[in-house]
Tab-separated table of C-alpha atoms in Angstrom:
chain	number	residue	atom	x	y	z
A	203	UNK	CA	108.689	11.738	190.250
A	204	UNK	CA	104.530	11.967	190.438
A	205	UNK	CA	101.823	11.026	188.732
A	206	UNK	CA	101.291	14.262	187.716
A	207	UNK	CA	103.776	16.837	188.715
A	208	UNK	CA	104.478	20.245	189.852
A	209	UNK	CA	105.163	22.639	191.564
A	210	UNK	CA	104.131	29.126	200.263
A	211	UNK	CA	104.399	32.804	201.551
A	212	UNK	CA	106.722	33.528	204.494
A	213	UNK	CA	105.680	30.542	206.242
A	214	UNK	CA	108.299	27.840	204.817
A	215	UNK	CA	108.394	25.088	207.619
A	216	UNK	CA	112.294	25.432	208.287
A	217	UNK	CA	115.345	26.054	205.869
A	218	UNK	CA	117.293	23.078	203.696
A	219	UNK	CA	119.634	21.842	206.511
A	220	UNK	CA	123.158	23.105	205.188
A	221	UNK	CA	125.305	20.360	205.917
A	222	UNK	CA	129.176	21.553	204.938
A	223	UNK	CA	127.893	24.031	202.676
A	224	UNK	CA	125.091	24.627	200.721
A	225	UNK	CA	121.740	26.326	199.824
A	226	UNK	CA	119.409	26.895	202.084
A	227	UNK	CA	115.806	27.743	201.589
A	228	UNK	CA	114.128	30.666	203.281
A	229	UNK	CA	110.745	30.696	201.743
A	230	UNK	CA	108.412	33.023	200.044
A	231	UNK	CA	108.641	36.704	200.603
A	232	UNK	CA	106.002	39.030	200.775
A	233	UNK	CA	107.594	41.038	197.975
A	234	UNK	CA	108.829	38.282	196.200
A	235	UNK	CA	109.945	39.088	191.864
A	236	UNK	CA	107.853	36.379	189.696
A	237	UNK	CA	108.769	34.039	186.631
A	238	UNK	CA	106.508	32.252	184.403
A	239	UNK	CA	106.100	29.705	187.298
A	240	UNK	CA	104.571	32.542	189.828
A	241	UNK	CA	106.507	34.307	192.717
A	242	UNK	CA	110.365	33.528	193.319
A	243	UNK	CA	111.508	31.424	196.576
A	244	UNK	CA	114.071	33.039	198.158
A	245	UNK	CA	117.429	30.950	198.891
A	246	UNK	CA	120.817	31.877	200.761
A	247	UNK	CA	124.043	30.270	200.045
A	248	UNK	CA	125.395	28.740	203.793
A	249	UNK	CA	128.760	27.797	204.936
A	250	UNK	CA	130.402	24.481	207.264
A	251	UNK	CA	128.458	25.456	209.968
A	252	UNK	CA	125.744	27.276	208.759
A	253	UNK	CA	126.978	30.547	208.670
A	254	UNK	CA	124.878	32.672	206.095
A	255	UNK	CA	125.805	34.727	202.733
A	256	UNK	CA	124.312	36.410	200.076
A	257	UNK	CA	120.673	36.010	199.521
A	258	UNK	CA	118.818	35.878	196.229
A	259	UNK	CA	115.284	35.036	194.503
A	260	UNK	CA	115.180	31.939	191.981
A	261	UNK	CA	112.269	29.855	190.520
A	262	UNK	CA	110.440	27.383	192.695
A	263	UNK	CA	109.549	25.487	190.527
A	264	UNK	CA	112.391	24.319	188.034
A	265	UNK	CA	115.401	23.822	190.433
A	266	UNK	CA	117.562	23.917	186.547
A	267	UNK	CA	118.272	26.940	185.043
A	268	UNK	CA	118.407	25.424	181.699
A	269	UNK	CA	113.904	25.069	182.528
A	270	UNK	CA	114.132	28.580	183.632
A	271	UNK	CA	117.122	31.075	184.656
A	272	UNK	CA	115.388	33.762	186.731
A	273	UNK	CA	117.813	35.030	188.827
A	274	UNK	CA	118.193	38.011	191.434
A	275	UNK	CA	119.912	39.212	194.205
A	276	UNK	CA	117.814	39.756	197.487
A	277	UNK	CA	119.214	43.099	198.247
A	278	UNK	CA	119.770	43.926	193.607
A	279	UNK	CA	118.174	47.456	192.303
A	280	UNK	CA	116.610	46.226	189.138
A	281	UNK	CA	116.226	49.178	186.782
A	282	UNK	CA	112.296	49.934	185.174
A	283	UNK	CA	114.346	48.593	181.711
A	284	UNK	CA	114.416	45.491	183.308
A	285	UNK	CA	111.777	45.305	185.106
A	286	UNK	CA	109.458	45.937	182.111
A	287	UNK	CA	111.105	43.525	180.129
A	288	UNK	CA	110.996	40.553	182.549
A	289	UNK	CA	107.160	41.430	182.397
A	290	UNK	CA	107.436	41.193	178.952
A	291	UNK	CA	108.920	37.629	178.825
A	292	UNK	CA	106.121	36.329	181.370
A	293	UNK	CA	103.727	37.585	179.542
A	294	UNK	CA	105.349	36.006	175.915
A	295	UNK	CA	105.698	32.943	178.155
A	296	UNK	CA	102.276	32.270	179.267
A	297	UNK	CA	99.429	29.549	177.653
A	298	UNK	CA	98.534	30.648	173.899
A	299	UNK	CA	95.048	30.310	175.392
A	300	UNK	CA	93.212	31.415	178.673
A	301	UNK	CA	91.615	28.355	180.315
A	302	UNK	CA	87.939	29.896	179.230
A	303	UNK	CA	88.836	30.002	176.008
A	304	UNK	CA	90.108	26.230	176.471
A	305	UNK	CA	86.517	25.245	177.836
A	306	UNK	CA	84.955	26.702	174.801
A	307	UNK	CA	87.326	25.011	172.185
A	308	UNK	CA	86.838	21.964	173.966
A	309	UNK	CA	82.949	22.451	173.454
A	310	UNK	CA	83.345	23.000	170.355
A	311	UNK	CA	86.089	20.146	168.967
A	312	UNK	CA	83.338	17.371	170.209
A	313	UNK	CA	80.798	18.215	168.272
A	314	UNK	CA	82.884	18.023	165.845
A	315	UNK	CA	82.388	14.304	163.637
A	316	UNK	CA	85.520	11.825	164.470
A	317	UNK	CA	87.269	12.183	161.446
A	318	UNK	CA	87.633	16.139	161.776
A	319	UNK	CA	89.114	15.578	165.409
A	320	UNK	CA	92.545	15.833	165.434
A	321	UNK	CA	95.262	17.024	168.190
A	322	UNK	CA	98.821	17.655	167.208
A	323	UNK	CA	101.508	16.077	169.175
A	324	UNK	CA	103.904	18.998	168.509
A	325	UNK	CA	102.154	21.513	170.235
A	326	UNK	CA	100.284	19.102	172.689
A	327	UNK	CA	96.942	20.917	171.511
A	328	UNK	CA	93.321	20.230	170.221
A	329	UNK	CA	92.711	21.063	166.459
A	330	UNK	CA	89.742	22.986	165.116
A	331	UNK	CA	89.478	22.327	161.822
A	332	UNK	CA	90.040	26.445	161.449
A	333	UNK	CA	93.980	25.762	162.798
A	334	UNK	CA	94.856	22.405	160.427
A	335	UNK	CA	96.690	24.296	157.698
A	336	UNK	CA	99.141	26.204	160.479
A	337	UNK	CA	99.828	22.883	161.581
A	338	UNK	CA	100.225	21.279	158.474
A	339	UNK	CA	104.126	20.523	159.147
A	340	UNK	CA	103.781	19.010	162.141
A	341	UNK	CA	102.193	15.583	163.638
A	342	UNK	CA	99.601	14.786	164.830
A	343	UNK	CA	96.504	12.094	165.510
A	344	UNK	CA	93.301	11.909	163.567
A	345	UNK	CA	90.218	10.536	164.879
A	346	UNK	CA	90.340	11.536	169.012
A	347	UNK	CA	87.379	9.309	170.329
A	348	UNK	CA	85.452	10.257	173.384
A	349	UNK	CA	87.846	7.542	175.497
A	350	UNK	CA	90.810	9.656	174.188
A	351	UNK	CA	89.713	12.579	175.246
A	352	UNK	CA	88.171	11.318	178.820
A	353	UNK	CA	92.026	10.009	179.674
A	354	UNK	CA	93.947	12.956	178.432
A	355	UNK	CA	97.058	11.339	180.226
A	356	UNK	CA	97.517	9.134	177.901
A	357	UNK	CA	96.876	11.400	174.679
A	358	UNK	CA	99.596	14.069	176.103
A	359	UNK	CA	103.167	13.602	176.186
A	360	UNK	CA	104.271	13.366	180.002
A	361	UNK	CA	106.958	15.850	181.267
A	362	UNK	CA	109.252	14.038	183.034
A	363	UNK	CA	111.862	16.524	184.048
A	364	UNK	CA	112.136	15.016	187.866
A	365	UNK	CA	112.995	18.050	189.419
A	366	UNK	CA	110.136	20.366	187.724
A	367	UNK	CA	106.978	18.308	186.341
A	368	UNK	CA	108.255	14.042	186.557
A	369	UNK	CA	105.053	13.149	185.379
A	370	UNK	CA	105.658	9.385	185.969
A	371	UNK	CA	101.944	8.175	186.076
A	372	UNK	CA	99.885	5.369	188.128
A	373	UNK	CA	99.605	2.589	186.627
A	374	UNK	CA	96.319	0.913	186.712
A	375	UNK	CA	97.302	-1.077	189.594
A	376	UNK	CA	98.589	1.612	192.170
A	377	UNK	CA	95.337	4.207	190.675
A	378	UNK	CA	92.753	1.671	191.604
A	379	UNK	CA	94.065	0.256	194.911
A	380	UNK	CA	93.590	4.420	195.482
A	381	UNK	CA	90.708	5.167	194.152
A	382	UNK	CA	89.232	1.625	196.237
A	383	UNK	CA	90.969	3.014	199.675
A	384	UNK	CA	89.238	6.733	199.688
A	385	UNK	CA	85.759	5.094	198.806
A	386	UNK	CA	86.255	2.707	201.633
A	387	UNK	CA	87.102	4.783	203.993
A	388	UNK	CA	84.376	7.135	203.217
A	389	UNK	CA	85.605	10.127	201.395
A	390	UNK	CA	83.587	11.819	199.131
A	391	UNK	CA	85.291	14.545	197.080
A	392	UNK	CA	89.565	14.369	196.431
A	393	UNK	CA	91.577	17.083	195.898
A	394	UNK	CA	94.039	16.304	193.652
A	395	UNK	CA	97.185	17.785	193.774
A	396	UNK	CA	99.270	16.607	190.909
A	397	UNK	CA	98.065	13.753	190.366
A	398	UNK	CA	96.362	13.564	186.791
A	399	UNK	CA	95.582	9.899	186.291
A	400	UNK	CA	93.564	9.446	189.751
A	401	UNK	CA	91.726	12.579	188.200
A	402	UNK	CA	90.521	11.324	185.735
A	403	UNK	CA	89.669	8.141	186.829
A	404	UNK	CA	86.894	9.688	189.343
A	405	UNK	CA	85.666	11.691	186.098
A	406	UNK	CA	85.291	8.549	183.979
A	407	UNK	CA	83.529	6.830	186.493
A	408	UNK	CA	81.564	9.819	187.549
A	409	UNK	CA	80.716	10.044	184.304
A	410	UNK	CA	79.556	6.395	183.179
A	411	UNK	CA	78.276	5.093	186.923
A	412	UNK	CA	75.589	7.014	188.279
A	413	UNK	CA	74.939	5.921	191.368
A	414	UNK	CA	79.142	7.122	191.858
A	415	UNK	CA	79.480	10.079	194.299
A	416	UNK	CA	83.092	10.571	194.731
A	417	UNK	CA	84.149	13.904	192.565
A	418	UNK	CA	87.784	15.723	192.553
A	419	UNK	CA	89.353	18.270	192.133
A	420	UNK	CA	92.854	18.699	190.067
A	421	UNK	CA	95.851	21.113	191.381
A	422	UNK	CA	98.470	20.451	188.418
A	423	UNK	CA	101.343	22.888	187.021
A	424	UNK	CA	100.708	21.296	183.742
A	425	UNK	CA	98.595	23.814	181.722
A	426	UNK	CA	97.544	21.244	179.011
A	427	UNK	CA	94.937	19.463	181.288
A	428	UNK	CA	92.357	23.076	181.140
A	429	UNK	CA	91.857	21.465	177.806
A	430	UNK	CA	89.788	19.309	179.359
A	431	UNK	CA	88.175	20.000	181.892
A	432	UNK	CA	85.959	22.622	183.307
A	433	UNK	CA	87.512	25.599	186.254
A	434	UNK	CA	85.097	23.842	188.125
A	435	UNK	CA	87.453	20.611	187.635
A	436	UNK	CA	91.114	22.007	186.993
A	437	UNK	CA	93.151	24.982	188.607
A	438	UNK	CA	96.342	25.829	187.090
A	439	UNK	CA	98.561	25.375	190.618
A	440	UNK	CA	102.261	25.676	191.190
A	441	UNK	CA	102.699	23.303	194.196
A	442	UNK	CA	106.326	24.539	195.364
A	443	UNK	CA	105.139	28.100	196.432
A	444	UNK	CA	101.089	27.693	196.178
A	445	UNK	CA	100.646	29.492	193.354
A	446	UNK	CA	97.568	29.460	191.772
A	447	UNK	CA	97.899	30.897	188.236
A	448	UNK	CA	94.205	31.876	187.990
A	449	UNK	CA	94.217	34.338	190.553
A	450	UNK	CA	91.545	34.670	193.174
A	451	UNK	CA	88.871	33.203	191.031
A	452	UNK	CA	90.968	29.605	190.909
A	453	UNK	CA	92.011	29.933	194.803
A	454	UNK	CA	88.351	30.623	195.293
A	455	UNK	CA	87.274	26.957	193.135
A	456	UNK	CA	89.577	25.349	195.808
A	457	UNK	CA	87.905	27.143	198.521
A	458	UNK	CA	84.400	26.273	197.653
A	459	UNK	CA	85.334	22.263	196.764
A	460	UNK	CA	86.754	21.980	199.914
A	461	UNK	CA	83.761	23.861	202.120
A	462	UNK	CA	81.277	21.339	200.910
A	463	UNK	CA	79.346	19.433	203.266
A	464	UNK	CA	81.542	21.801	205.557
A	465	UNK	CA	84.752	20.434	204.951
A	466	UNK	CA	83.525	16.365	205.769
A	467	UNK	CA	84.389	13.285	204.119
A	468	UNK	CA	87.108	15.472	201.740
A	469	UNK	CA	90.975	13.790	201.103
A	470	UNK	CA	93.922	15.656	199.591
A	471	UNK	CA	96.068	13.257	197.267
A	472	UNK	CA	99.181	14.581	196.469
A	473	UNK	CA	102.166	12.920	194.198
A	474	UNK	CA	105.125	15.474	193.943
A	475	UNK	CA	108.168	15.108	191.788
A	476	UNK	CA	110.587	13.531	193.774
A	477	UNK	CA	113.407	16.085	193.205
A	478	UNK	CA	111.539	18.892	194.562
A	479	UNK	CA	112.633	20.733	197.562
A	480	UNK	CA	109.864	19.068	200.787
A	481	UNK	CA	110.122	22.304	203.088
A	482	UNK	CA	109.098	23.844	200.228
A	483	UNK	CA	105.965	21.444	199.777
A	484	UNK	CA	105.104	21.011	203.077
A	485	UNK	CA	104.370	24.694	203.314
A	486	UNK	CA	102.212	24.390	200.594
A	487	UNK	CA	100.177	21.660	201.807
A	488	UNK	CA	99.843	23.305	204.850
A	489	UNK	CA	98.010	25.777	203.499
A	490	UNK	CA	96.013	23.890	201.637
A	491	UNK	CA	95.024	22.428	205.553
A	492	UNK	CA	94.452	25.900	206.476
A	493	UNK	CA	92.046	26.362	204.001
A	494	UNK	CA	89.963	23.568	204.989
A	495	UNK	CA	90.658	24.450	208.358
A	496	UNK	CA	88.571	27.744	208.126
A	497	UNK	CA	85.178	25.815	207.316
A	498	UNK	CA	82.724	26.185	209.492
A	499	UNK	CA	82.731	22.815	211.076
A	500	UNK	CA	83.397	23.150	215.101
A	501	UNK	CA	86.516	20.945	215.846
A	502	UNK	CA	88.977	21.802	212.477
A	503	UNK	CA	91.236	24.368	213.938
A	504	UNK	CA	92.379	21.033	216.104
A	505	UNK	CA	92.821	18.403	213.437
A	506	UNK	CA	94.628	17.978	210.401
A	507	UNK	CA	92.995	17.515	206.941
A	508	UNK	CA	93.491	13.212	205.693
A	509	UNK	CA	95.767	13.667	203.542
A	510	UNK	CA	97.952	10.478	201.414
A	511	UNK	CA	101.391	12.020	200.306
A	512	UNK	CA	102.842	10.007	198.069
A	513	UNK	CA	106.831	9.798	198.096
A	514	UNK	CA	109.522	7.539	198.384
A	515	UNK	CA	110.595	5.714	201.526
A	516	UNK	CA	113.731	7.434	202.069
A	517	UNK	CA	112.177	10.851	202.648
A	518	UNK	CA	110.783	9.499	205.703
A	519	UNK	CA	112.311	11.744	208.092
A	520	UNK	CA	111.714	15.042	206.175
A	521	UNK	CA	108.945	14.281	205.706
A	522	UNK	CA	107.915	13.151	209.552
A	523	UNK	CA	109.866	16.728	210.426
A	524	UNK	CA	107.043	18.870	208.705
A	525	UNK	CA	104.149	16.635	209.496
A	526	UNK	CA	104.748	14.407	212.827
A	527	UNK	CA	101.324	12.837	212.910
A	528	UNK	CA	102.160	10.947	209.566
A	529	UNK	CA	103.218	7.511	209.395
A	530	UNK	CA	104.053	5.790	206.104
A	531	UNK	CA	102.653	2.574	204.614
A	532	UNK	CA	104.045	-0.487	203.071
A	533	UNK	CA	102.257	-0.607	199.841
A	534	UNK	CA	104.641	-0.060	196.898
A	535	UNK	CA	103.101	2.403	194.481
A	536	UNK	CA	104.148	1.673	190.948
A	537	UNK	CA	104.168	3.814	187.765
A	538	UNK	CA	103.537	3.092	184.060
A	539	UNK	CA	106.700	5.003	182.671
A	540	UNK	CA	109.162	4.338	184.745
A	541	UNK	CA	111.771	1.973	184.302
A	542	UNK	CA	112.657	0.997	187.897
A	543	UNK	CA	109.361	1.589	190.152
A	544	UNK	CA	107.517	-1.572	188.669
A	545	UNK	CA	105.432	-3.659	191.432
A	546	UNK	CA	106.626	-7.191	191.585
A	547	UNK	CA	110.498	-6.999	191.384
A	548	UNK	CA	112.202	-8.062	194.612
A	549	UNK	CA	114.809	-7.186	196.860
A	550	UNK	CA	116.811	-3.715	196.028
A	551	UNK	CA	114.512	-3.579	192.335
A	552	UNK	CA	111.212	-2.776	194.434
A	553	UNK	CA	109.128	0.626	193.977
A	554	UNK	CA	110.598	2.596	196.855
A	555	UNK	CA	107.375	5.089	196.510
A	556	UNK	CA	104.680	4.834	199.907
A	557	UNK	CA	101.726	6.251	200.807
A	558	UNK	CA	102.570	8.738	204.023
A	559	UNK	CA	99.422	9.182	205.867
A	560	UNK	CA	98.459	11.062	208.587
A	561	UNK	CA	94.895	8.815	209.383
A	562	UNK	CA	95.293	5.664	211.623
A	563	UNK	CA	97.448	2.539	210.206
A	564	UNK	CA	95.007	-0.045	210.833
A	565	UNK	CA	92.711	2.243	208.437
A	566	UNK	CA	94.377	1.417	205.965
A	567	UNK	CA	93.515	-2.059	204.135
A	568	UNK	CA	96.220	-3.695	202.009
A	569	UNK	CA	95.370	-5.894	199.627
A	570	UNK	CA	96.044	-9.416	201.049
A	571	UNK	CA	96.408	-11.368	197.482
A	572	UNK	CA	99.826	-9.275	196.431
A	573	UNK	CA	101.286	-10.700	200.044
A	574	UNK	CA	100.455	-7.967	202.586
A	575	UNK	CA	99.680	-8.824	205.884
A	576	UNK	CA	97.780	-7.431	209.444
A	577	UNK	CA	100.769	-7.379	212.181
A	578	UNK	CA	98.269	-7.136	215.080
A	579	UNK	CA	101.570	-5.713	217.305
A	580	UNK	CA	101.878	-3.018	215.504
A	581	UNK	CA	98.158	-3.034	213.922
A	582	UNK	CA	98.817	-1.941	210.786
A	583	UNK	CA	99.156	-3.758	207.299
A	584	UNK	CA	102.687	-4.607	206.116
A	585	UNK	CA	104.368	-6.280	203.129
A	586	UNK	CA	105.626	-9.994	203.172
A	587	UNK	CA	109.135	-9.749	204.263
A	588	UNK	CA	108.667	-7.019	206.977
A	589	UNK	CA	109.126	-9.277	209.662
A	590	UNK	CA	108.124	-7.451	213.149
A	591	UNK	CA	111.560	-7.173	215.389
A	592	UNK	CA	110.744	-7.749	219.079
A	593	UNK	CA	113.712	-5.258	219.973
A	594	UNK	CA	112.494	-2.800	218.387
A	595	UNK	CA	109.277	-4.191	219.257
A	596	UNK	CA	108.579	-2.962	215.579
A	597	UNK	CA	108.056	-3.953	211.666
A	598	UNK	CA	111.039	-2.008	210.631
A	599	UNK	CA	111.694	-3.052	206.926
A	600	UNK	CA	111.299	0.109	205.180
A	601	UNK	CA	112.309	-1.061	201.198
A	602	UNK	CA	110.105	-4.649	201.272
A	603	UNK	CA	112.612	-6.580	202.369
A	604	UNK	CA	113.641	-8.522	205.803
A	605	UNK	CA	116.187	-5.983	207.867
A	606	UNK	CA	118.068	-7.622	210.613
A	607	UNK	CA	118.932	-6.540	214.155
A	608	UNK	CA	121.968	-4.178	215.434
A	609	UNK	CA	122.818	-4.912	219.104
A	610	UNK	CA	125.588	-2.376	218.621
A	611	UNK	CA	123.574	0.509	216.458
A	612	UNK	CA	120.429	-0.728	218.882
A	613	UNK	CA	118.220	-0.064	215.946
A	614	UNK	CA	117.323	-2.461	212.342
A	615	UNK	CA	118.979	-2.290	209.338
A	616	UNK	CA	119.265	-3.053	205.275
A	617	UNK	CA	120.193	-7.063	205.277
A	618	UNK	CA	123.148	-5.887	202.513
A	619	UNK	CA	125.034	-4.158	205.795
A	620	UNK	CA	127.585	-4.588	208.767
A	621	UNK	CA	128.776	-3.014	211.563
A	622	UNK	CA	131.710	-1.056	210.722
A	623	UNK	CA	134.018	-0.748	214.380
A	624	UNK	CA	136.275	2.208	212.736
A	625	UNK	CA	132.587	4.308	211.703
A	626	UNK	CA	130.772	3.199	214.910
A	627	UNK	CA	127.499	2.124	212.729
A	628	UNK	CA	126.299	0.054	209.881
A	629	UNK	CA	126.894	0.664	206.572
A	630	UNK	CA	127.882	-1.370	203.501
A	631	UNK	CA	130.636	-4.022	203.880
A	632	UNK	CA	132.926	-2.580	201.334
A	633	UNK	CA	132.932	1.056	202.234
A	634	UNK	CA	135.032	3.693	202.599
A	635	UNK	CA	135.585	4.858	206.410
A	636	UNK	CA	135.167	8.416	207.445
A	637	UNK	CA	135.339	8.628	210.768
A	638	UNK	CA	137.119	11.270	210.655
A	639	UNK	CA	135.262	14.494	208.908
A	640	UNK	CA	136.917	14.750	205.079
A	641	UNK	CA	139.382	17.512	204.530
A	642	UNK	CA	138.936	20.027	201.413
A	643	UNK	CA	139.954	18.486	198.515
A	644	UNK	CA	142.588	20.593	197.201
A	645	UNK	CA	144.624	21.115	200.895
A	646	UNK	CA	143.244	18.155	203.055
A	647	UNK	CA	142.096	20.814	205.530
A	648	UNK	CA	139.043	20.585	207.336
A	649	UNK	CA	136.439	23.838	207.085
A	650	UNK	CA	135.647	24.255	203.456
A	651	UNK	CA	134.358	22.887	200.355
A	652	UNK	CA	137.361	22.565	197.368
A	653	UNK	CA	135.127	25.186	195.445
A	654	UNK	CA	136.216	28.235	198.057
A	655	UNK	CA	139.782	26.816	199.153
A	656	UNK	CA	141.943	29.523	199.960
A	657	UNK	CA	145.321	27.743	198.323
A	658	UNK	CA	143.058	27.627	195.223
A	659	UNK	CA	141.997	31.433	195.369
A	660	UNK	CA	145.857	31.687	195.663
A	661	UNK	CA	146.791	29.207	192.897
A	662	UNK	CA	143.945	30.869	190.629
A	663	UNK	CA	145.478	34.547	191.332
A	664	UNK	CA	149.319	33.127	190.557
A	665	UNK	CA	147.938	31.665	187.631
A	666	UNK	CA	146.124	35.116	186.923
A	667	UNK	CA	149.006	37.061	187.592
A	668	UNK	CA	151.680	34.700	185.395
A	669	UNK	CA	148.375	34.672	182.349
A	670	UNK	CA	149.062	38.155	182.643
A	671	UNK	CA	152.541	38.620	182.605
A	672	UNK	CA	152.661	36.180	179.517
A	673	UNK	CA	150.266	38.293	177.873
A	674	UNK	CA	152.642	41.173	178.434
A	675	UNK	CA	155.518	39.340	176.626
A	676	UNK	CA	153.540	37.643	174.623
A	677	UNK	CA	152.648	41.440	173.743
A	678	UNK	CA	156.196	42.484	173.855
A	679	UNK	CA	157.249	40.108	171.750
A	680	UNK	CA	155.031	40.707	168.865
A	681	UNK	CA	155.713	45.065	169.132
A	682	UNK	CA	159.498	43.637	168.606
A	683	UNK	CA	158.449	41.435	165.921
A	684	UNK	CA	156.258	44.716	163.955
A	685	UNK	CA	159.339	47.307	164.769
A	686	UNK	CA	161.957	44.949	162.971
A	687	UNK	CA	159.891	44.016	159.801
A	688	UNK	CA	159.193	48.211	160.215
A	689	UNK	CA	163.336	48.448	159.888
A	690	UNK	CA	163.210	45.846	157.486
A	691	UNK	CA	160.533	47.505	155.284
A	692	UNK	CA	161.845	50.957	156.036
A	693	UNK	CA	165.271	49.461	154.558
A	694	UNK	CA	163.626	48.177	151.635
A	695	UNK	CA	162.139	50.844	150.537
A	696	UNK	CA	165.640	52.878	151.162
A	697	UNK	CA	167.349	50.346	148.668
A	698	UNK	CA	164.521	50.517	146.130
A	699	UNK	CA	164.465	54.301	146.339
A	700	UNK	CA	168.329	53.984	145.557
A	701	UNK	CA	167.973	51.375	142.819
A	702	UNK	CA	165.748	53.347	141.024
A	703	UNK	CA	167.743	55.964	141.186
A	704	UNK	CA	170.630	54.750	139.869
A	705	UNK	CA	168.838	53.320	136.376
A	706	UNK	CA	166.946	56.843	135.674
A	707	UNK	CA	170.931	57.984	135.576
């Protein structure tokens, strides 16, 4: 889930934990092949215990092959013909207009009278009068106002693939809170990575209020926004492989934005798709931070660029693995176009989305009118249900409910959990105890999954052998039937020939 959605080179921060088997991310190799979403990431299939398998490249942005079917083994030799076909495919899957062309089209569009301003809903494109005929069979909006042009996130259809784009857009409440917080903290520039609604709120206020000094640069994989923003306001960017589609020019735009005022008073705010790989995201964010560190300001080399990473609380351990200096705030971020992630719900129905930041927690002031309060011991604002535990010496709740302390586990747990002596940990009351490692579903033995079970392989081999035997039997029967039919036809022909001779006589 993300407000904007989206998507680094070899310094990817460690592979995904393989567990009992799965895929591990190795990063972006220097000579990685490319798909329409930029350089592909290198993966390896792992077995239980971390045993490596064959390595392969796959799309960085789309984890579903239906969205992008790019796949190539690392050691595969690709023919010149296939390479040429791939390059042509990548070219054909690029947007119909460049960013600069879209900027010129926008200038022409705003000069049109209101009655001639049309937006094609099917193509998600601003239309000039000369293009009306081409889109005559499509549904389109008429009389596009200036206010609509300044709020493109409400004009465009959200792309709701949770692993690629996941454009679940901030509510006005969350967006206004973030902007007020940014202003109160003294930041003047916001690097908006996959947060188009925050970006458009900043852009709108900057155009309406003369004394509004905050500026924003949007980095997003959704190229449709290039229709509404200049090349200094938007960069087409894949956050899963740190790829600027506009090349060095776009990268330089980002660098200049970070370099203003010698890198002072700038913060990165990002809201990635929740289905994306955390280590791939972390690698890209570290590269953006490294870009900021290259400024002339002394002391940046020993600091981290200020950052708000908006993500579900259950990813806390993964984020802290890559950014140990981060803390999770209790503020619940909610979304306009998501049925569950709403503010004001209670219990387990509350939004799980939080703000992770490397800023001092006491600096993040949360709205008291929404029930947040300041814990003097923890020196941070917490939700109303997050009670301080004297044993843990911390406000321990993650989901907004009051958690309880388990003496045996030596930590606070969710209120619906109970300690299980068999599992030796707290869990749901109605659960299946798994004190011993679950074995294979087919043979019951440990050490492998059902898909790689030797018994299953033998069964498949036996089935294949039986199938071959059955096919041979069917073939022999068919041949036998054919022979019998041929013999009957021959006998019938001979009898017919004899009868004809007798008639002639």
